[in-house]
Amino acid sequence: MPIIITCVPKKGVHPPHMYLNSNERRISHITRSQFTLSLCQCVYIYIKSFSAHTVSVASIGKGYRLISIEEVDGGILGHLQVKEKNNIYGPDIPLLQLYVKHETEDRLRVHITDAQKQRWEVPYNLLPREQPPKLKQTIGRTRKNPIAVSEYSSNGLIFSYSADPFSFAVKRKSNGETLFNTSSDESDPFGPMVFKDQYLEISTKLPKDASLYGLGENTQPHGIKLYPNDPYTLYTTDVSAINLNTDLYGSHPVYMDLRNVNGEGAAHGVLLLSSNGMDVFYTGTSLTYKIIGGVFDFYFFAGPSPLAVVDQYTAFIGRPAPMPYWSLGFHQCRWGYHNLSVVEDVVENYKKAKIPLDVIWNDDDHMDGHKDFTLNPTNYPRPKLLAFLEKIHKIGMKYIVIIDPGIGVNSSYGVYQRGIANDVFIKYEGEPYLAQVWPGAVNFPDFLNPKTVSWWGDEIRRFHELVPVDGLWIDMNEASNFCSGLCKIPKGKQCPTGTGPGWVCCLDCKNITKTRWDDPPYKINASGLQVPIGFKTIATSAYHYNGVLEYDAHSIYGFSQSIATHKALLGLEGKRPFILSRSTFVGSGHYAAHWTGDNKGTWEDLKYSISTMLNFGIFGVPMVGSDICGFYPAPTEELCNRWIEVGAFYPFSRDHANYYSPRQELYQWESVAESARNALGMRYKLLPFLYTLNYEAHLSGAPIARPLFFSFPNYVECYNVSTQFLLGSSLMVSPVLEQGKSQVKALFPPGSWYNVFDMTQAISSKDGKFVTLDAPLHVVNVHLYQNTILPMQQGGLISKEARMTPFSLVVTFPAGASGVQAKGKLYLDEDELPEMKLGNGYSTYVDFFATTGNGTVKIWSEVQEGKFALSKGWIIDSVTVLGLGGSGKASTLEINGSPTNANSKIEFNASEQST
């Protein structure tokens, strides 16, 4: 039976159906000019002919035995010997080194590598961390500090092991619960640990009621929880986000495990720090890693709250980057703003429609021939562009442009000339590796090379002198290649031709299968179809600085580019950088924001966007959002209404559309403009709250957008809620995600919740419940939880204006309660300073408190570094108190210990209650 593939191209061209015979082994056998998986977004129905090398568990290996163990450097060091060799997926590595250390009370590391030869690991200069002990050249000799016990404990976690066959377990110290267990018996669907040069396998048992989250980047159709037997492949790939259960742009081999025992929720995190491609098989009762290289480098984070897990995780991988205030405003972009006058019209039309807008973007339309760091002299003449930027900068708006990593091979192109002169490109057989992206033939910079980082910084500096951009958008950095294999520039024909789709390969290419790096023994489920791992990217036998193989370094390409770009921007004007990166890895959030890539203007994609956003918060990338209204094809008017009502509450809020799609700026439909004014109007009032969440994220990794279980870990009903989300700990968004609906069924965890659009409306319940909410077309339901003090401002059309308006406080108490306390916080600073911290004279931090009891509401604050806020003239203009019983009136209100006067703007609401 043939495989039928329906291909919807990324850039709008519709080729016919294409067929593969069921006995085809590789998708690269299709004519490349007909099919480009990385740029054709395929919805496919097929009989799976790409078998995953079904090899019986028992035949792969019998595991290892522990032959020595000792205390060393604050940890334990052991050696493992293979029990029985075989050659399935290659020969076993005979001797392994085991290193275990409690790096903090809440973080445990388990590192296993070849005992005799250095292996590839994520570079320690890119992701700084402790080095394991150097490899021992003599194995099995008598140790000075031998260990007899089989447990190794901290205050948070216990590591235990069995010697023959070797296995290990990680337990929670407080209750002895097993969190990770690699032992196996005949009843398990997995076997003992396997460690070969290009195939590593290890598994853990799991309880049936464990809820797992993470292992991305992928689009998960079943919601945020990992779903048994769905494929989870980690390998950075330019495959559109419309492809479900497929390895996408980022690689984050980390998961959070949330369990509820006797009504108490407890979470922990597990990171396998590896940049090598891997399949992860989750059955519901076990999880198996199959990795095609590198080492086992596990980190366990004890939690026990979901927030504590992310705190411990980001303390290790790097805290999220501080974002400038303006970046939390609304952004507008489109691929296809053909000239500057179109961009000017967009800005003017947003102003006319009274829809907030902070940042205008250019895709590659501003470039000369799609070449990085250039301007099209006809469509974006520099004098006119500079005049436009001066105009928008004066009112506080910002401008961001795209750059791709591929540098056009063009002898008259200064960026390329300087790149060749500085020897900055990835190599293949001694020459810069040739690929094709938008400019045509390109070479890829090697960001593992220090010289490349310097050259890249210099090119960004030169470009910034040409165009004073306010941030950079780094795209196509998986890296994406329109061709596969070893290519040459064709003689006698133009490439690209300038007509037809620009993503069709026009180089002369041949497949590379001669090395084990291009054709590894185990085939991961790359692109969801087990295509060769070099398909539509850099050949995996190409090499980086110091001989590092692309095979190993592939998934850190975008990460290394983010680091180099961040360094460059920081060095320009000493301002806080803003970088948006498509490809991400463990630690990318320390440098960049992320959007979820090429999505579709469909109701399904609107729904998927929430799960992906919430996952990235867990990954330590809190500044995240999806293309509002969808990247392609055209959204319906109703969908765009509903999408802005969700997207207005993404941490990163941007409308972006495809070159071939009709225009979809929010003012294009009056109904969408109304929804935008409503939803974005609330966002701009909430900017001080969002900016304070940005500060919290930078300090502790706390996601800006969070699943409900982050605030309610004991409430099992919210463990799989993927259609609602929290901003911070207390602001809940419950959007309409289905066509034709004017109501939404939303889960309300126990307590009192107040509608922020109409504060007289509230919902309360003792045990939590689902409530059907009215949601006409222009209405989005956003509720504020009890015991909260929410700082707001009056809003505006630009964040610079909005942040100078007076503040108000909304204080929420449990409905009718007395003797309770509410809390809130507010962080303010000079937002373009590179560091986000107190003590520099340009920041203020306020803790707010309120209590109610005996007919009195007391509100007070504790201020750190108050001088900055005073210098700005910021004042609290009004206070709204929600949740008081009776008539809703208190006989006395005290602010900072003093009774208020009769003219104060104090509002008490006895909200309508639903019980």
Tab-separated table of N, CA and C in Angstrom, residues 722-823:
chain	number	residue	atom	x	y	z
A	722	SER	N	-5.587	21.917	30.227
A	722	SER	CA	-4.732	22.474	29.175
A	722	SER	C	-5.441	23.569	28.395
A	723	THR	N	-6.620	23.960	28.848
A	723	THR	CA	-7.406	24.979	28.147
A	723	THR	C	-7.568	26.243	28.982
A	724	GLN	N	-6.957	26.273	30.146
A	724	GLN	CA	-6.901	27.459	30.997
A	724	GLN	C	-5.463	27.597	31.478
A	725	PHE	N	-5.112	28.789	31.946
A	725	PHE	CA	-3.772	28.966	32.501
A	725	PHE	C	-3.780	30.117	33.482
A	726	LEU	N	-2.736	30.145	34.293
A	726	LEU	CA	-2.540	31.209	35.265
A	726	LEU	C	-1.437	32.142	34.790
A	727	LEU	N	-1.594	33.425	35.063
A	727	LEU	CA	-0.478	34.367	35.013
A	727	LEU	C	-0.061	34.598	36.456
A	728	GLY	N	1.183	34.254	36.768
A	728	GLY	CA	1.593	34.273	38.158
A	728	GLY	C	0.839	33.209	38.926
A	729	SER	N	0.623	33.466	40.203
A	729	SER	CA	-0.016	32.455	41.043
A	729	SER	C	-1.517	32.625	41.142
A	730	SER	N	-2.072	33.737	40.596
A	730	SER	CA	-3.438	34.054	41.001
A	730	SER	C	-4.349	34.619	39.928
A	731	LEU	N	-3.885	34.877	38.715
A	731	LEU	CA	-4.741	35.455	37.677
A	731	LEU	C	-5.024	34.369	36.642
A	732	MET	N	-6.277	33.934	36.537
A	732	MET	CA	-6.630	32.776	35.709
A	732	MET	C	-7.365	33.214	34.451
A	733	VAL	N	-6.879	32.720	33.286
A	733	VAL	CA	-7.472	33.015	31.984
A	733	VAL	C	-8.221	31.770	31.523
A	734	SER	N	-9.504	31.948	31.187
A	734	SER	CA	-10.357	30.819	30.764
A	734	SER	C	-10.985	31.177	29.423
A	735	PRO	N	-10.261	30.967	28.316
A	735	PRO	CA	-10.724	31.478	27.013
A	735	PRO	C	-11.662	30.523	26.295
A	736	VAL	N	-12.374	31.053	25.306
A	736	VAL	CA	-13.143	30.238	24.363
A	736	VAL	C	-12.185	29.714	23.306
A	737	LEU	N	-12.188	28.388	23.081
A	737	LEU	CA	-11.260	27.764	22.142
A	737	LEU	C	-11.988	26.956	21.064
A	738	GLU	N	-13.303	27.113	20.991
A	738	GLU	CA	-14.082	26.344	20.020
A	738	GLU	C	-14.952	27.271	19.188
A	739	GLN	N	-15.114	26.891	17.940
A	739	GLN	CA	-15.886	27.699	16.998
A	739	GLN	C	-17.356	27.766	17.415
A	740	GLY	N	-17.941	28.949	17.267
A	740	GLY	CA	-19.373	29.101	17.464
A	740	GLY	C	-19.834	29.105	18.902
A	741	LYS	N	-18.919	29.096	19.845
A	741	LYS	CA	-19.314	29.028	21.246
A	741	LYS	C	-19.360	30.438	21.862
A	742	SER	N	-20.366	30.657	22.699
A	742	SER	CA	-20.441	31.916	23.433
A	742	SER	C	-20.449	31.656	24.937
A	743	GLN	N	-20.088	30.446	25.309
A	743	GLN	CA	-19.892	30.085	26.708
A	743	GLN	C	-18.637	29.240	26.801
A	744	VAL	N	-18.074	29.170	27.990
A	744	VAL	CA	-16.906	28.326	28.199
A	744	VAL	C	-17.053	27.630	29.545
A	745	LYS	N	-16.740	26.337	29.560
A	745	LYS	CA	-16.772	25.558	30.802
A	745	LYS	C	-15.375	25.616	31.408
A	746	ALA	N	-15.290	26.191	32.586
A	746	ALA	CA	-13.979	26.429	33.203
A	746	ALA	C	-13.926	25.798	34.591
A	747	LEU	N	-12.750	25.300	34.932
A	747	LEU	CA	-12.526	24.727	36.259
A	747	LEU	C	-12.078	25.834	37.211
A	748	PHE	N	-12.739	25.925	38.354
A	748	PHE	CA	-12.360	26.875	39.390
A	748	PHE	C	-11.886	26.102	40.616
A	749	PRO	N	-10.584	26.104	40.893
A	749	PRO	CA	-10.091	25.463	42.109
A	749	PRO	C	-10.720	26.096	43.349
A	750	PRO	N	-10.644	25.418	44.501
A	750	PRO	CA	-11.326	25.896	45.712
A	750	PRO	C	-10.926	27.316	46.088
A	751	GLY	N	-11.934	28.109	46.497
A	751	GLY	CA	-11.687	29.481	46.925
A	751	GLY	C	-12.577	30.456	46.207
A	752	SER	N	-12.266	31.736	46.329
A	752	SER	CA	-13.046	32.811	45.699
A	752	SER	C	-12.249	33.421	44.552
A	753	TRP	N	-12.952	33.620	43.422
A	753	TRP	CA	-12.346	34.158	42.213
A	753	TRP	C	-13.163	35.354	41.746
A	754	TYR	N	-12.496	36.438	41.367
A	754	TYR	CA	-13.161	37.698	41.023
A	754	TYR	C	-12.849	38.066	39.577
A	755	ASN	N	-13.885	38.404	38.824
A	755	ASN	CA	-13.758	38.765	37.419
A	755	ASN	C	-13.085	40.138	37.301
A	756	VAL	N	-11.925	40.217	36.652
A	756	VAL	CA	-11.195	41.491	36.611
A	756	VAL	C	-11.819	42.496	35.647
A	757	PHE	N	-12.663	42.022	34.720
A	757	PHE	CA	-13.361	42.957	33.832
A	757	PHE	C	-14.623	43.513	34.490
A	758	ASP	N	-15.214	42.736	35.382
A	758	ASP	CA	-16.399	43.181	36.127
A	758	ASP	C	-16.257	42.676	37.554
A	759	MET	N	-15.692	43.522	38.395
A	759	MET	CA	-15.300	43.063	39.725
A	759	MET	C	-16.471	42.838	40.667
A	760	THR	N	-17.699	43.130	40.200
A	760	THR	CA	-18.859	42.783	41.029
A	760	THR	C	-19.213	41.310	40.893
A	761	GLN	N	-18.588	40.635	39.926
A	761	GLN	CA	-18.902	39.231	39.670
A	761	GLN	C	-17.820	38.338	40.276
A	762	ALA	N	-18.253	37.304	40.991
A	762	ALA	CA	-17.296	36.395	41.624
A	762	ALA	C	-17.838	34.980	41.628
A	763	ILE	N	-16.925	34.042	41.743
A	763	ILE	CA	-17.277	32.617	41.844
A	763	ILE	C	-16.525	32.045	43.029
A	764	SER	N	-17.262	31.364	43.910
A	764	SER	CA	-16.635	30.759	45.090
A	764	SER	C	-17.111	29.329	45.240
A	765	SER	N	-16.244	28.498	45.719
A	765	SER	CA	-16.640	27.139	46.082
A	765	SER	C	-15.652	26.593	47.093
A	766	LYS	N	-16.134	25.711	47.928
A	766	LYS	CA	-15.299	25.139	48.973
A	766	LYS	C	-14.358	24.074	48.424
A	767	ASP	N	-14.874	23.270	47.479
A	767	ASP	CA	-14.108	22.115	47.004
A	767	ASP	C	-13.664	22.235	45.560
A	768	GLY	N	-13.947	23.355	44.913
A	768	GLY	CA	-13.623	23.501	43.500
A	768	GLY	C	-14.734	22.935	42.638
A	769	LYS	N	-14.873	23.458	41.428
A	769	LYS	CA	-15.946	22.975	40.542
A	769	LYS	C	-15.756	23.531	39.138
A	770	PHE	N	-16.462	22.916	38.194
A	770	PHE	CA	-16.564	23.454	36.845
A	770	PHE	C	-17.746	24.413	36.794
A	771	VAL	N	-17.561	25.532	36.106
A	771	VAL	CA	-18.609	26.544	35.971
A	771	VAL	C	-18.716	26.921	34.492
A	772	THR	N	-19.919	27.005	33.996
A	772	THR	CA	-20.139	27.479	32.626
A	772	THR	C	-20.271	28.997	32.649
A	773	LEU	N	-19.358	29.661	31.972
A	773	LEU	CA	-19.283	31.123	31.983
A	773	LEU	C	-19.813	31.677	30.667
A	774	ASP	N	-20.511	32.787	30.725
A	774	ASP	CA	-20.881	33.492	29.503
A	774	ASP	C	-19.634	34.106	28.878
A	775	ALA	N	-19.543	33.991	27.549
A	775	ALA	CA	-18.383	34.542	26.841
A	775	ALA	C	-18.801	34.971	25.442
A	776	PRO	N	-19.575	36.055	25.334
A	776	PRO	CA	-19.890	36.595	24.008
A	776	PRO	C	-18.601	36.912	23.238
A	777	LEU	N	-18.748	37.207	21.979
A	777	LEU	CA	-17.596	37.281	21.078
A	777	LEU	C	-16.463	38.161	21.580
A	778	HIS	N	-16.770	39.280	22.223
A	778	HIS	CA	-15.710	40.209	22.616
A	778	HIS	C	-15.301	40.061	24.079
A	779	VAL	N	-15.698	38.957	24.698
A	779	VAL	CA	-15.458	38.785	26.132
A	779	VAL	C	-14.511	37.628	26.377
A	780	VAL	N	-13.499	37.871	27.215
A	780	VAL	CA	-12.630	36.793	27.706
A	780	VAL	C	-12.727	36.800	29.224
A	781	ASN	N	-12.835	35.633	29.799
A	781	ASN	CA	-12.984	35.512	31.252
A	781	ASN	C	-11.619	35.425	31.920
A	782	VAL	N	-11.343	36.397	32.755
A	782	VAL	CA	-10.090	36.452	33.521
A	782	VAL	C	-10.474	36.701	34.973
A	783	HIS	N	-10.020	35.827	35.865
A	783	HIS	CA	-10.411	35.900	37.270
A	783	HIS	C	-9.198	35.983	38.179
A	784	LEU	N	-9.358	36.747	39.241
A	784	LEU	CA	-8.301	36.968	40.226
A	784	LEU	C	-8.637	36.205	41.500
A	785	TYR	N	-7.648	35.464	42.012
A	785	TYR	CA	-7.874	34.604	43.170
A	785	TYR	C	-7.839	35.414	44.467
A	786	GLN	N	-8.430	34.835	45.485
A	786	GLN	CA	-8.475	35.445	46.812
A	786	GLN	C	-7.073	35.640	47.391
A	787	ASN	N	-7.006	36.471	48.416
A	787	ASN	CA	-5.764	36.726	49.169
A	787	ASN	C	-4.674	37.383	48.324
A	788	THR	N	-5.109	38.113	47.313
A	788	THR	CA	-4.172	38.738	46.370
A	788	THR	C	-4.299	40.258	46.419
A	789	ILE	N	-3.181	40.934	46.240
A	789	ILE	CA	-3.194	42.377	45.963
A	789	ILE	C	-2.554	42.574	44.592
A	790	LEU	N	-3.363	43.035	43.656
A	790	LEU	CA	-2.943	43.159	42.258
A	790	LEU	C	-2.665	44.622	41.935
A	791	PRO	N	-1.412	44.966	41.574
A	791	PRO	CA	-1.125	46.343	41.138
A	791	PRO	C	-1.477	46.511	39.662
A	792	MET	N	-2.161	47.604	39.343
A	792	MET	CA	-2.539	47.898	37.967
A	792	MET	C	-2.285	49.372	37.680
A	793	GLN	N	-2.272	49.708	36.396
A	793	GLN	CA	-2.264	51.104	35.984
A	793	GLN	C	-3.429	51.344	35.044
A	794	GLN	N	-3.488	52.518	34.443
A	794	GLN	CA	-4.674	52.887	33.670
A	794	GLN	C	-4.592	52.497	32.202
A	795	GLY	N	-3.460	51.925	31.789
A	795	GLY	CA	-3.333	51.476	30.414
A	795	GLY	C	-2.947	52.591	29.467
A	796	GLY	N	-2.977	52.283	28.172
A	796	GLY	CA	-2.587	53.241	27.146
A	796	GLY	C	-2.325	52.506	25.856
A	797	LEU	N	-1.903	53.215	24.826
A	797	LEU	CA	-1.642	52.608	23.523
A	797	LEU	C	-0.187	52.209	23.342
A	798	ILE	N	0.701	52.678	24.218
A	798	ILE	CA	2.123	52.323	24.201
A	798	ILE	C	2.541	52.130	25.653
A	799	SER	N	3.373	51.163	25.920
A	799	SER	CA	3.745	50.865	27.310
A	799	SER	C	4.435	52.048	27.972
A	800	LYS	N	5.175	52.841	27.181
A	800	LYS	CA	5.852	54.010	27.755
A	800	LYS	C	4.835	54.981	28.349
A	801	GLU	N	3.712	55.165	27.668
A	801	GLU	CA	2.639	56.019	28.194
A	801	GLU	C	1.953	55.346	29.378
A	802	ALA	N	1.635	54.075	29.202
A	802	ALA	CA	0.849	53.358	30.216
A	802	ALA	C	1.564	53.325	31.560
A	803	ARG	N	2.887	53.212	31.533
A	803	ARG	CA	3.597	53.051	32.801
A	803	ARG	C	3.761	54.364	33.567
A	804	MET	N	3.352	55.480	32.963
A	804	MET	CA	3.405	56.757	33.672
A	804	MET	C	2.054	57.160	34.255
A	805	THR	N	1.037	56.304	34.094
A	805	THR	CA	-0.283	56.621	34.645
A	805	THR	C	-0.350	56.212	36.116
A	806	PRO	N	-1.297	56.741	36.882
A	806	PRO	CA	-1.409	56.386	38.297
A	806	PRO	C	-1.693	54.893	38.495
A	807	PHE	N	-1.251	54.388	39.637
A	807	PHE	CA	-1.478	52.991	40.004
A	807	PHE	C	-2.800	52.835	40.740
A	808	SER	N	-3.353	51.633	40.664
A	808	SER	CA	-4.459	51.234	41.525
A	808	SER	C	-4.141	49.859	42.089
A	809	LEU	N	-4.748	49.543	43.207
A	809	LEU	CA	-4.595	48.235	43.834
A	809	LEU	C	-5.947	47.551	43.902
A	810	VAL	N	-5.983	46.278	43.550
A	810	VAL	CA	-7.175	45.457	43.748
A	810	VAL	C	-6.838	44.447	44.839
A	811	VAL	N	-7.592	44.488	45.928
A	811	VAL	CA	-7.362	43.622	47.092
A	811	VAL	C	-8.486	42.595	47.141
A	812	THR	N	-8.159	41.318	47.169
A	812	THR	CA	-9.186	40.274	47.200
A	812	THR	C	-9.079	39.451	48.475
A	813	PHE	N	-10.209	39.319	49.141
A	813	PHE	CA	-10.321	38.437	50.303
A	813	PHE	C	-11.272	37.290	49.956
A	814	PRO	N	-11.166	36.158	50.653
A	814	PRO	CA	-12.171	35.109	50.474
A	814	PRO	C	-13.553	35.665	50.785
A	815	ALA	N	-14.535	35.285	49.988
A	815	ALA	CA	-15.868	35.876	50.118
A	815	ALA	C	-16.391	35.769	51.551
A	816	GLY	N	-16.699	36.911	52.135
A	816	GLY	CA	-17.299	36.952	53.454
A	816	GLY	C	-16.377	36.628	54.601
A	817	ALA	N	-15.096	36.442	54.330
A	817	ALA	CA	-14.175	36.023	55.388
A	817	ALA	C	-13.706	37.214	56.208
A	818	SER	N	-13.232	36.918	57.423
A	818	SER	CA	-12.652	37.943	58.276
A	818	SER	C	-11.391	37.359	58.899
A	819	GLY	N	-10.488	38.233	59.297
A	819	GLY	CA	-9.254	37.766	59.916
A	819	GLY	C	-8.309	37.095	58.944
A	820	VAL	N	-8.332	37.508	57.665
A	820	VAL	CA	-7.447	36.915	56.646
A	820	VAL	C	-6.531	37.984	56.075
A	821	GLN	N	-5.509	37.527	55.379
A	821	GLN	CA	-4.514	38.448	54.839
A	821	GLN	C	-4.400	38.282	53.332
A	822	ALA	N	-4.169	39.384	52.624
A	822	ALA	CA	-3.869	39.379	51.192
A	822	ALA	C	-2.477	39.962	50.986
A	823	LYS	N	-1.820	39.508	49.922
A	823	LYS	CA	-0.459	39.968	49.636
A	823	LYS	C	-0.311	40.284	48.157
